[in-house]
């Protein structure tokens, strides 16, 4: 039962353009969402997060959008740079105590982003 | 500020042996989490410790266990190692789960079972 899905295994974008990475979830108890970037041989690096009380959060070149009714979130990177080439994971967790999901992040399978000149 | 540190970087064991992996959280973080990333699979939640107590565990057999020390560092122990335990084991820490704070990850321990 994959509760967090990233349906695009890979994405190729030209430098300077917008990168849009998508993520869908099924568990309605999730209300905190995060994006991580991972380079080979390194651990995931936290990029940006959003709580379910918001529908948008920005941090520099990174913006996360949350559509609760569609159970969908997306990460926009503008402008994309070659150094953004990495695997991007979305993750979700519930806010309140209770249930087997409490305290843990549930990850998608990742999307490989390649930013080319 | 030092990040999450894990040791060793690589660990090679044979079937049936026991492995111990170590994690030091970011200063001020009280929660430590362990995840497994096996080849071809995503990150799977293993264990969560907070204030020295196990708060939640994922769908893993009891031979996966751990503990958290008074200084908030943590150990993950895997007994009776099996070939399918070969994976990258990631540790993360956060200030706690009672407010929305991100988990920050170390670079992992690569465990190889021969």
JSON list of C-alpha atoms in Angstrom, two decimals:
[
{"chain": "A", "resi": 1, "resn": "UNK", "atom": "CA", "xyz": [0.00, 0.00, 0.00]},
{"chain": "A", "resi": 2, "resn": "UNK", "atom": "CA", "xyz": [1.94, 2.98, -1.31]},
{"chain": "A", "resi": 3, "resn": "UNK", "atom": "CA", "xyz": [0.51, 5.98, 0.51]},
{"chain": "A", "resi": 4, "resn": "UNK", "atom": "CA", "xyz": [2.82, 8.53, -1.13]},
{"chain": "A", "resi": 5, "resn": "UNK", "atom": "CA", "xyz": [3.42, 8.30, -4.86]},
{"chain": "A", "resi": 6, "resn": "UNK", "atom": "CA", "xyz": [5.72, 10.09, -7.23]},
{"chain": "A", "resi": 7, "resn": "UNK", "atom": "CA", "xyz": [4.52, 8.90, -10.60]},
{"chain": "A", "resi": 8, "resn": "UNK", "atom": "CA", "xyz": [7.36, 10.37, -12.65]},
{"chain": "A", "resi": 9, "resn": "UNK", "atom": "CA", "xyz": [10.59, 8.37, -12.17]},
{"chain": "A", "resi": 10, "resn": "UNK", "atom": "CA", "xyz": [12.57, 11.04, -14.01]},
{"chain": "A", "resi": 11, "resn": "UNK", "atom": "CA", "xyz": [12.37, 14.59, -15.31]},
{"chain": "A", "resi": 12, "resn": "UNK", "atom": "CA", "xyz": [14.71, 16.40, -17.68]},
{"chain": "A", "resi": 13, "resn": "UNK", "atom": "CA", "xyz": [14.68, 20.22, -17.75]},
{"chain": "A", "resi": 14, "resn": "UNK", "atom": "CA", "xyz": [16.75, 22.84, -19.47]},
{"chain": "A", "resi": 15, "resn": "UNK", "atom": "CA", "xyz": [18.82, 25.16, -17.32]},
{"chain": "A", "resi": 16, "resn": "UNK", "atom": "CA", "xyz": [16.93, 28.35, -16.50]},
{"chain": "A", "resi": 17, "resn": "UNK", "atom": "CA", "xyz": [13.50, 26.80, -17.01]},
{"chain": "A", "resi": 18, "resn": "UNK", "atom": "CA", "xyz": [11.01, 25.71, -14.36]},
{"chain": "A", "resi": 19, "resn": "UNK", "atom": "CA", "xyz": [11.16, 22.23, -12.87]},
{"chain": "A", "resi": 20, "resn": "UNK", "atom": "CA", "xyz": [7.87, 20.85, -11.55]},
{"chain": "A", "resi": 21, "resn": "UNK", "atom": "CA", "xyz": [7.93, 17.70, -9.46]},
{"chain": "A", "resi": 22, "resn": "UNK", "atom": "CA", "xyz": [4.66, 16.09, -8.44]},
{"chain": "A", "resi": 23, "resn": "UNK", "atom": "CA", "xyz": [3.51, 13.94, -5.56]},
{"chain": "A", "resi": 24, "resn": "UNK", "atom": "CA", "xyz": [0.18, 12.34, -4.64]},
{"chain": "A", "resi": 25, "resn": "UNK", "atom": "CA", "xyz": [-0.91, 10.88, -1.32]},
{"chain": "A", "resi": 26, "resn": "UNK", "atom": "CA", "xyz": [-3.82, 8.75, -0.19]},
{"chain": "A", "resi": 27, "resn": "UNK", "atom": "CA", "xyz": [-3.79, 8.96, 3.60]},
{"chain": "A", "resi": 28, "resn": "UNK", "atom": "CA", "xyz": [-6.13, 11.76, 4.73]},
{"chain": "A", "resi": 29, "resn": "UNK", "atom": "CA", "xyz": [-4.35, 11.83, 8.13]},
{"chain": "A", "resi": 30, "resn": "UNK", "atom": "CA", "xyz": [-1.24, 13.32, 6.53]},
{"chain": "A", "resi": 31, "resn": "UNK", "atom": "CA", "xyz": [-1.00, 17.02, 7.22]},
{"chain": "A", "resi": 32, "resn": "UNK", "atom": "CA", "xyz": [2.71, 17.86, 7.08]},
{"chain": "A", "resi": 33, "resn": "UNK", "atom": "CA", "xyz": [4.60, 17.48, 3.83]},
{"chain": "A", "resi": 34, "resn": "UNK", "atom": "CA", "xyz": [8.26, 17.81, 2.98]},
{"chain": "A", "resi": 35, "resn": "UNK", "atom": "CA", "xyz": [10.58, 17.70, 0.01]},
{"chain": "A", "resi": 36, "resn": "UNK", "atom": "CA", "xyz": [14.09, 16.32, 0.20]},
{"chain": "A", "resi": 37, "resn": "UNK", "atom": "CA", "xyz": [16.94, 16.31, -2.31]},
{"chain": "A", "resi": 38, "resn": "UNK", "atom": "CA", "xyz": [19.41, 13.44, -2.41]},
{"chain": "A", "resi": 39, "resn": "UNK", "atom": "CA", "xyz": [22.78, 13.22, -4.13]},
{"chain": "A", "resi": 40, "resn": "UNK", "atom": "CA", "xyz": [24.51, 9.84, -4.58]},
{"chain": "A", "resi": 41, "resn": "UNK", "atom": "CA", "xyz": [26.38, 8.64, -1.48]},
{"chain": "A", "resi": 42, "resn": "UNK", "atom": "CA", "xyz": [24.76, 11.31, 0.69]},
{"chain": "A", "resi": 43, "resn": "UNK", "atom": "CA", "xyz": [21.73, 11.37, 2.93]},
{"chain": "A", "resi": 44, "resn": "UNK", "atom": "CA", "xyz": [18.56, 13.26, 1.97]},
{"chain": "A", "resi": 45, "resn": "UNK", "atom": "CA", "xyz": [18.79, 17.03, 2.46]},
{"chain": "A", "resi": 46, "resn": "UNK", "atom": "CA", "xyz": [15.68, 18.87, 3.62]},
{"chain": "A", "resi": 47, "resn": "UNK", "atom": "CA", "xyz": [14.50, 21.47, 1.10]},
{"chain": "A", "resi": 48, "resn": "UNK", "atom": "CA", "xyz": [11.11, 22.83, 2.06]},
{"chain": "A", "resi": 49, "resn": "UNK", "atom": "CA", "xyz": [7.96, 21.83, 3.90]},
{"chain": "A", "resi": 50, "resn": "UNK", "atom": "CA", "xyz": [4.31, 22.79, 4.09]},
{"chain": "A", "resi": 51, "resn": "UNK", "atom": "CA", "xyz": [1.61, 22.31, 6.67]},
{"chain": "A", "resi": 52, "resn": "UNK", "atom": "CA", "xyz": [-1.95, 21.49, 5.65]},
{"chain": "A", "resi": 53, "resn": "UNK", "atom": "CA", "xyz": [-3.17, 24.86, 6.93]},
{"chain": "A", "resi": 54, "resn": "UNK", "atom": "CA", "xyz": [-1.36, 26.46, 3.97]},
{"chain": "A", "resi": 55, "resn": "UNK", "atom": "CA", "xyz": [-1.57, 25.92, 0.24]},
{"chain": "A", "resi": 56, "resn": "UNK", "atom": "CA", "xyz": [1.76, 27.49, -0.70]},
{"chain": "A", "resi": 57, "resn": "UNK", "atom": "CA", "xyz": [5.18, 27.95, 0.83]},
{"chain": "A", "resi": 58, "resn": "UNK", "atom": "CA", "xyz": [8.19, 29.65, -0.76]},
{"chain": "A", "resi": 59, "resn": "UNK", "atom": "CA", "xyz": [11.88, 29.59, 0.01]},
{"chain": "A", "resi": 60, "resn": "UNK", "atom": "CA", "xyz": [14.07, 31.25, -2.58]},
{"chain": "A", "resi": 61, "resn": "UNK", "atom": "CA", "xyz": [13.90, 29.32, -5.84]},
{"chain": "A", "resi": 62, "resn": "UNK", "atom": "CA", "xyz": [11.74, 26.61, -4.29]},
{"chain": "A", "resi": 63, "resn": "UNK", "atom": "CA", "xyz": [7.96, 26.76, -3.92]},
{"chain": "A", "resi": 64, "resn": "UNK", "atom": "CA", "xyz": [5.72, 23.96, -2.69]},
{"chain": "A", "resi": 65, "resn": "UNK", "atom": "CA", "xyz": [2.02, 23.91, -3.52]},
{"chain": "A", "resi": 66, "resn": "UNK", "atom": "CA", "xyz": [-0.53, 21.80, -1.66]},
{"chain": "A", "resi": 67, "resn": "UNK", "atom": "CA", "xyz": [-3.97, 20.87, -3.01]},
{"chain": "A", "resi": 68, "resn": "UNK", "atom": "CA", "xyz": [-5.67, 19.08, -0.12]},
{"chain": "A", "resi": 69, "resn": "UNK", "atom": "CA", "xyz": [-8.87, 18.25, -1.97]},
{"chain": "A", "resi": 70, "resn": "UNK", "atom": "CA", "xyz": [-6.87, 16.49, -4.69]},
{"chain": "A", "resi": 71, "resn": "UNK", "atom": "CA", "xyz": [-4.34, 15.08, -2.19]},
{"chain": "A", "resi": 72, "resn": "UNK", "atom": "CA", "xyz": [-1.60, 16.45, -4.41]},
{"chain": "A", "resi": 73, "resn": "UNK", "atom": "CA", "xyz": [1.53, 18.51, -3.85]},
{"chain": "A", "resi": 74, "resn": "UNK", "atom": "CA", "xyz": [4.13, 19.85, -6.19]},
{"chain": "A", "resi": 75, "resn": "UNK", "atom": "CA", "xyz": [7.58, 21.38, -5.95]},
{"chain": "A", "resi": 76, "resn": "UNK", "atom": "CA", "xyz": [8.51, 24.19, -8.34]},
{"chain": "A", "resi": 77, "resn": "UNK", "atom": "CA", "xyz": [12.14, 25.12, -8.88]},
{"chain": "A", "resi": 78, "resn": "UNK", "atom": "CA", "xyz": [12.68, 28.41, -10.71]},
{"chain": "A", "resi": 79, "resn": "UNK", "atom": "CA", "xyz": [15.09, 28.91, -12.35]},
{"chain": "A", "resi": 80, "resn": "UNK", "atom": "CA", "xyz": [16.52, 25.42, -12.54]},
{"chain": "A", "resi": 81, "resn": "UNK", "atom": "CA", "xyz": [20.29, 25.07, -12.25]},
{"chain": "A", "resi": 82, "resn": "UNK", "atom": "CA", "xyz": [22.63, 22.17, -13.10]},
{"chain": "A", "resi": 83, "resn": "UNK", "atom": "CA", "xyz": [23.39, 21.78, -9.38]},
{"chain": "A", "resi": 84, "resn": "UNK", "atom": "CA", "xyz": [19.72, 20.92, -8.84]},
{"chain": "A", "resi": 85, "resn": "UNK", "atom": "CA", "xyz": [20.27, 17.60, -10.62]},
{"chain": "A", "resi": 86, "resn": "UNK", "atom": "CA", "xyz": [19.52, 14.99, -7.94]},
{"chain": "A", "resi": 87, "resn": "UNK", "atom": "CA", "xyz": [16.81, 12.62, -6.74]},
{"chain": "A", "resi": 88, "resn": "UNK", "atom": "CA", "xyz": [13.86, 14.43, -5.15]},
{"chain": "A", "resi": 89, "resn": "UNK", "atom": "CA", "xyz": [11.68, 12.73, -2.56]},
{"chain": "A", "resi": 90, "resn": "UNK", "atom": "CA", "xyz": [8.40, 13.94, -1.20]},
{"chain": "A", "resi": 91, "resn": "UNK", "atom": "CA", "xyz": [7.44, 12.79, 2.28]},
{"chain": "A", "resi": 92, "resn": "UNK", "atom": "CA", "xyz": [4.40, 13.08, 4.51]},
{"chain": "A", "resi": 93, "resn": "UNK", "atom": "CA", "xyz": [3.53, 12.65, 8.16]},
{"chain": "A", "resi": 94, "resn": "UNK", "atom": "CA", "xyz": [0.49, 13.05, 10.36]},
{"chain": "A", "resi": 95, "resn": "UNK", "atom": "CA", "xyz": [0.48, 15.87, 12.89]},
{"chain": "A", "resi": 96, "resn": "UNK", "atom": "CA", "xyz": [-1.34, 14.39, 15.80]},
{"chain": "A", "resi": 97, "resn": "UNK", "atom": "CA", "xyz": [-0.63, 11.44, 18.02]},
{"chain": "A", "resi": 98, "resn": "UNK", "atom": "CA", "xyz": [-2.13, 8.09, 17.38]},
{"chain": "A", "resi": 99, "resn": "UNK", "atom": "CA", "xyz": [-2.00, 5.46, 14.70]},
{"chain": "A", "resi": 100, "resn": "UNK", "atom": "CA", "xyz": [0.88, 3.58, 13.21]},
{"chain": "A", "resi": 101, "resn": "UNK", "atom": "CA", "xyz": [2.01, 6.54, 11.10]},
{"chain": "A", "resi": 102, "resn": "UNK", "atom": "CA", "xyz": [2.79, 8.78, 14.05]},
{"chain": "A", "resi": 103, "resn": "UNK", "atom": "CA", "xyz": [6.30, 10.19, 14.20]},
{"chain": "A", "resi": 104, "resn": "UNK", "atom": "CA", "xyz": [7.45, 8.69, 10.92]},
{"chain": "A", "resi": 105, "resn": "UNK", "atom": "CA", "xyz": [7.85, 10.05, 7.45]},
{"chain": "A", "resi": 106, "resn": "UNK", "atom": "CA", "xyz": [6.31, 8.13, 4.58]},
{"chain": "A", "resi": 107, "resn": "UNK", "atom": "CA", "xyz": [8.33, 8.67, 1.43]},
{"chain": "A", "resi": 108, "resn": "UNK", "atom": "CA", "xyz": [7.56, 8.52, -2.26]},
{"chain": "A", "resi": 109, "resn": "UNK", "atom": "CA", "xyz": [9.82, 6.53, -4.55]},
{"chain": "A", "resi": 110, "resn": "UNK", "atom": "CA", "xyz": [11.66, 9.62, -5.79]},
{"chain": "A", "resi": 111, "resn": "UNK", "atom": "CA", "xyz": [12.04, 11.51, -9.06]},
{"chain": "A", "resi": 112, "resn": "UNK", "atom": "CA", "xyz": [15.41, 11.88, -10.75]},
{"chain": "A", "resi": 113, "resn": "UNK", "atom": "CA", "xyz": [15.77, 15.48, -11.92]},
{"chain": "A", "resi": 114, "resn": "UNK", "atom": "CA", "xyz": [18.35, 16.26, -14.59]},
{"chain": "A", "resi": 115, "resn": "UNK", "atom": "CA", "xyz": [18.99, 19.90, -15.44]},
{"chain": "A", "resi": 116, "resn": "UNK", "atom": "CA", "xyz": [20.94, 20.23, -18.69]},
{"chain": "A", "resi": 117, "resn": "UNK", "atom": "CA", "xyz": [22.51, 23.27, -20.35]},
{"chain": "B", "resi": 1, "resn": "UNK", "atom": "CA", "xyz": [26.22, 23.57, 13.48]},
{"chain": "B", "resi": 2, "resn": "UNK", "atom": "CA", "xyz": [27.21, 19.92, 13.10]},
{"chain": "B", "resi": 3, "resn": "UNK", "atom": "CA", "xyz": [24.72, 17.77, 11.25]},
{"chain": "B", "resi": 4, "resn": "UNK", "atom": "CA", "xyz": [23.60, 14.24, 12.00]},
{"chain": "B", "resi": 5, "resn": "UNK", "atom": "CA", "xyz": [26.63, 11.95, 12.08]},
{"chain": "B", "resi": 6, "resn": "UNK", "atom": "CA", "xyz": [26.58, 8.21, 11.51]},
{"chain": "B", "resi": 7, "resn": "UNK", "atom": "CA", "xyz": [29.23, 5.56, 11.97]},
{"chain": "B", "resi": 8, "resn": "UNK", "atom": "CA", "xyz": [30.60, 3.49, 10.46]},
{"chain": "B", "resi": 9, "resn": "UNK", "atom": "CA", "xyz": [30.25, 4.63, 6.86]},
{"chain": "B", "resi": 10, "resn": "UNK", "atom": "CA", "xyz": [30.46, 1.07, 5.61]},
{"chain": "B", "resi": 11, "resn": "UNK", "atom": "CA", "xyz": [30.01, -2.23, 7.41]},
{"chain": "B", "resi": 12, "resn": "UNK", "atom": "CA", "xyz": [30.53, -5.70, 6.00]},
{"chain": "B", "resi": 13, "resn": "UNK", "atom": "CA", "xyz": [29.12, -8.71, 7.82]},
{"chain": "B", "resi": 14, "resn": "UNK", "atom": "CA", "xyz": [28.24, -12.31, 7.09]},
{"chain": "B", "resi": 15, "resn": "UNK", "atom": "CA", "xyz": [24.92, -14.06, 7.51]},
{"chain": "B", "resi": 16, "resn": "UNK", "atom": "CA", "xyz": [23.99, -14.76, 11.11]},
{"chain": "B", "resi": 17, "resn": "UNK", "atom": "CA", "xyz": [26.25, -12.08, 12.59]},
{"chain": "B", "resi": 18, "resn": "UNK", "atom": "CA", "xyz": [25.12, -9.02, 14.47]},
{"chain": "B", "resi": 19, "resn": "UNK", "atom": "CA", "xyz": [25.59, -5.40, 13.39]},
{"chain": "B", "resi": 20, "resn": "UNK", "atom": "CA", "xyz": [25.61, -2.20, 15.43]},
{"chain": "B", "resi": 21, "resn": "UNK", "atom": "CA", "xyz": [25.13, 1.16, 13.76]},
{"chain": "B", "resi": 22, "resn": "UNK", "atom": "CA", "xyz": [25.55, 4.46, 15.57]},
{"chain": "B", "resi": 23, "resn": "UNK", "atom": "CA", "xyz": [24.01, 7.91, 15.20]},
{"chain": "B", "resi": 24, "resn": "UNK", "atom": "CA", "xyz": [24.62, 11.29, 16.82]},
{"chain": "B", "resi": 25, "resn": "UNK", "atom": "CA", "xyz": [21.78, 13.78, 16.34]},
{"chain": "B", "resi": 26, "resn": "UNK", "atom": "CA", "xyz": [22.02, 17.50, 15.77]},
{"chain": "B", "resi": 27, "resn": "UNK", "atom": "CA", "xyz": [22.61, 19.34, 19.05]},
{"chain": "B", "resi": 28, "resn": "UNK", "atom": "CA", "xyz": [19.29, 20.18, 20.67]},
{"chain": "B", "resi": 29, "resn": "UNK", "atom": "CA", "xyz": [17.36, 17.44, 18.87]},
{"chain": "B", "resi": 30, "resn": "UNK", "atom": "CA", "xyz": [15.72, 14.88, 21.11]},
{"chain": "B", "resi": 31, "resn": "UNK", "atom": "CA", "xyz": [14.12, 12.61, 18.51]},
{"chain": "B", "resi": 32, "resn": "UNK", "atom": "CA", "xyz": [16.09, 10.09, 16.48]},
{"chain": "B", "resi": 33, "resn": "UNK", "atom": "CA", "xyz": [14.66, 8.06, 13.59]},
{"chain": "B", "resi": 34, "resn": "UNK", "atom": "CA", "xyz": [16.06, 5.12, 11.65]},
{"chain": "B", "resi": 35, "resn": "UNK", "atom": "CA", "xyz": [15.19, 4.31, 8.04]},
{"chain": "B", "resi": 36, "resn": "UNK", "atom": "CA", "xyz": [16.24, 1.55, 5.68]},
{"chain": "B", "resi": 37, "resn": "UNK", "atom": "CA", "xyz": [16.79, 2.07, 1.97]},
{"chain": "B", "resi": 38, "resn": "UNK", "atom": "CA", "xyz": [17.25, -1.26, 0.27]},
{"chain": "B", "resi": 39, "resn": "UNK", "atom": "CA", "xyz": [18.27, -1.46, -3.39]},
{"chain": "B", "resi": 40, "resn": "UNK", "atom": "CA", "xyz": [15.37, -0.55, -5.63]},
{"chain": "B", "resi": 41, "resn": "UNK", "atom": "CA", "xyz": [13.14, 0.37, -2.71]},
{"chain": "B", "resi": 42, "resn": "UNK", "atom": "CA", "xyz": [12.27, 3.67, -1.13]},
{"chain": "B", "resi": 43, "resn": "UNK", "atom": "CA", "xyz": [13.07, 4.80, 2.37]},
{"chain": "B", "resi": 44, "resn": "UNK", "atom": "CA", "xyz": [11.27, 2.59, 4.88]},
{"chain": "B", "resi": 45, "resn": "UNK", "atom": "CA", "xyz": [10.71, 3.70, 8.46]},
{"chain": "B", "resi": 46, "resn": "UNK", "atom": "CA", "xyz": [12.35, 1.45, 11.04]},
{"chain": "B", "resi": 47, "resn": "UNK", "atom": "CA", "xyz": [12.31, 3.03, 14.49]},
{"chain": "B", "resi": 48, "resn": "UNK", "atom": "CA", "xyz": [11.71, 6.28, 16.33]},
{"chain": "B", "resi": 49, "resn": "UNK", "atom": "CA", "xyz": [13.23, 7.19, 19.69]},
{"chain": "B", "resi": 50, "resn": "UNK", "atom": "CA", "xyz": [12.43, 10.25, 21.73]},
{"chain": "B", "resi": 51, "resn": "UNK", "atom": "CA", "xyz": [13.70, 11.10, 25.21]},
{"chain": "B", "resi": 52, "resn": "UNK", "atom": "CA", "xyz": [15.17, 7.62, 25.54]},
{"chain": "B", "resi": 53, "resn": "UNK", "atom": "CA", "xyz": [11.96, 5.76, 24.74]},
{"chain": "B", "resi": 54, "resn": "UNK", "atom": "CA", "xyz": [10.93, 3.81, 21.65]},
{"chain": "B", "resi": 55, "resn": "UNK", "atom": "CA", "xyz": [7.86, 5.68, 20.34]},
{"chain": "B", "resi": 56, "resn": "UNK", "atom": "CA", "xyz": [7.07, 3.79, 17.16]},
{"chain": "B", "resi": 57, "resn": "UNK", "atom": "CA", "xyz": [8.47, 1.09, 14.94]},
{"chain": "B", "resi": 58, "resn": "UNK", "atom": "CA", "xyz": [7.92, 0.13, 11.35]},
{"chain": "B", "resi": 59, "resn": "UNK", "atom": "CA", "xyz": [7.02, -3.23, 9.88]},
{"chain": "B", "resi": 60, "resn": "UNK", "atom": "CA", "xyz": [10.35, -4.94, 10.62]},
{"chain": "B", "resi": 61, "resn": "UNK", "atom": "CA", "xyz": [11.06, -8.13, 12.61]},
{"chain": "B", "resi": 62, "resn": "UNK", "atom": "CA", "xyz": [12.13, -7.93, 16.26]},
{"chain": "B", "resi": 63, "resn": "UNK", "atom": "CA", "xyz": [15.75, -8.68, 15.37]},
{"chain": "B", "resi": 64, "resn": "UNK", "atom": "CA", "xyz": [15.89, -4.98, 14.43]},
{"chain": "B", "resi": 65, "resn": "UNK", "atom": "CA", "xyz": [16.20, -3.11, 17.70]},
{"chain": "B", "resi": 66, "resn": "UNK", "atom": "CA", "xyz": [17.90, -0.10, 19.14]},
{"chain": "B", "resi": 67, "resn": "UNK", "atom": "CA", "xyz": [18.19, 2.32, 21.95]},
{"chain": "B", "resi": 68, "resn": "UNK", "atom": "CA", "xyz": [18.69, 5.97, 22.70]},
{"chain": "B", "resi": 69, "resn": "UNK", "atom": "CA", "xyz": [21.20, 7.15, 25.25]},
{"chain": "B", "resi": 70, "resn": "UNK", "atom": "CA", "xyz": [20.88, 10.05, 27.74]},
{"chain": "B", "resi": 71, "resn": "UNK", "atom": "CA", "xyz": [22.88, 12.28, 25.37]},
{"chain": "B", "resi": 72, "resn": "UNK", "atom": "CA", "xyz": [20.25, 11.48, 22.67]},
{"chain": "B", "resi": 73, "resn": "UNK", "atom": "CA", "xyz": [22.65, 9.50, 20.49]},
{"chain": "B", "resi": 74, "resn": "UNK", "atom": "CA", "xyz": [21.29, 6.20, 19.27]},
{"chain": "B", "resi": 75, "resn": "UNK", "atom": "CA", "xyz": [22.28, 2.69, 18.24]},
{"chain": "B", "resi": 76, "resn": "UNK", "atom": "CA", "xyz": [20.56, 0.41, 15.79]},
{"chain": "B", "resi": 77, "resn": "UNK", "atom": "CA", "xyz": [21.21, -3.29, 16.32]},
{"chain": "B", "resi": 78, "resn": "UNK", "atom": "CA", "xyz": [20.43, -5.93, 13.76]},
{"chain": "B", "resi": 79, "resn": "UNK", "atom": "CA", "xyz": [20.72, -9.53, 14.96]},
{"chain": "B", "resi": 80, "resn": "UNK", "atom": "CA", "xyz": [20.92, -12.76, 12.95]},
{"chain": "B", "resi": 81, "resn": "UNK", "atom": "CA", "xyz": [21.78, -10.86, 9.77]},
{"chain": "B", "resi": 82, "resn": "UNK", "atom": "CA", "xyz": [20.19, -12.03, 6.53]},
{"chain": "B", "resi": 83, "resn": "UNK", "atom": "CA", "xyz": [21.21, -11.27, 2.97]},
{"chain": "B", "resi": 84, "resn": "UNK", "atom": "CA", "xyz": [18.18, -9.02, 2.46]},
{"chain": "B", "resi": 85, "resn": "UNK", "atom": "CA", "xyz": [19.38, -6.76, 5.29]},
{"chain": "B", "resi": 86, "resn": "UNK", "atom": "CA", "xyz": [21.95, -5.34, 2.87]},
{"chain": "B", "resi": 87, "resn": "UNK", "atom": "CA", "xyz": [20.91, -1.71, 2.56]},
{"chain": "B", "resi": 88, "resn": "UNK", "atom": "CA", "xyz": [21.69, 1.89, 3.34]},
{"chain": "B", "resi": 89, "resn": "UNK", "atom": "CA", "xyz": [20.61, 2.69, 6.89]},
{"chain": "B", "resi": 90, "resn": "UNK", "atom": "CA", "xyz": [19.81, 6.33, 7.47]},
{"chain": "B", "resi": 91, "resn": "UNK", "atom": "CA", "xyz": [19.46, 8.11, 10.77]},
{"chain": "B", "resi": 92, "resn": "UNK", "atom": "CA", "xyz": [17.54, 11.37, 11.14]},
{"chain": "B", "resi": 93, "resn": "UNK", "atom": "CA", "xyz": [16.89, 13.72, 14.01]},
{"chain": "B", "resi": 94, "resn": "UNK", "atom": "CA", "xyz": [14.40, 16.43, 14.84]},
{"chain": "B", "resi": 95, "resn": "UNK", "atom": "CA", "xyz": [13.53, 18.68, 17.74]},
{"chain": "B", "resi": 96, "resn": "UNK", "atom": "CA", "xyz": [10.52, 16.47, 18.41]},
{"chain": "B", "resi": 97, "resn": "UNK", "atom": "CA", "xyz": [7.22, 15.63, 16.84]},
{"chain": "B", "resi": 98, "resn": "UNK", "atom": "CA", "xyz": [4.91, 17.85, 18.82]},
{"chain": "B", "resi": 99, "resn": "UNK", "atom": "CA", "xyz": [5.32, 20.64, 16.30]},
{"chain": "B", "resi": 100, "resn": "UNK", "atom": "CA", "xyz": [5.91, 20.45, 12.59]},
{"chain": "B", "resi": 101, "resn": "UNK", "atom": "CA", "xyz": [9.68, 20.32, 12.35]},
{"chain": "B", "resi": 102, "resn": "UNK", "atom": "CA", "xyz": [11.62, 18.58, 9.60]},
{"chain": "B", "resi": 103, "resn": "UNK", "atom": "CA", "xyz": [13.76, 15.54, 10.11]},
{"chain": "B", "resi": 104, "resn": "UNK", "atom": "CA", "xyz": [17.39, 16.03, 9.15]},
{"chain": "B", "resi": 105, "resn": "UNK", "atom": "CA", "xyz": [19.34, 13.08, 7.85]},
{"chain": "B", "resi": 106, "resn": "UNK", "atom": "CA", "xyz": [22.87, 11.81, 8.14]},
{"chain": "B", "resi": 107, "resn": "UNK", "atom": "CA", "xyz": [24.76, 10.28, 5.22]},
{"chain": "B", "resi": 108, "resn": "UNK", "atom": "CA", "xyz": [23.99, 6.74, 6.29]},
{"chain": "B", "resi": 109, "resn": "UNK", "atom": "CA", "xyz": [25.75, 3.46, 6.96]},
{"chain": "B", "resi": 110, "resn": "UNK", "atom": "CA", "xyz": [26.04, 1.07, 4.03]},
{"chain": "B", "resi": 111, "resn": "UNK", "atom": "CA", "xyz": [25.57, -2.45, 5.44]},
{"chain": "B", "resi": 112, "resn": "UNK", "atom": "CA", "xyz": [26.62, -5.31, 3.19]},
{"chain": "B", "resi": 113, "resn": "UNK", "atom": "CA", "xyz": [25.87, -8.92, 4.09]},
{"chain": "B", "resi": 114, "resn": "UNK", "atom": "CA", "xyz": [28.02, -11.57, 2.44]}
]
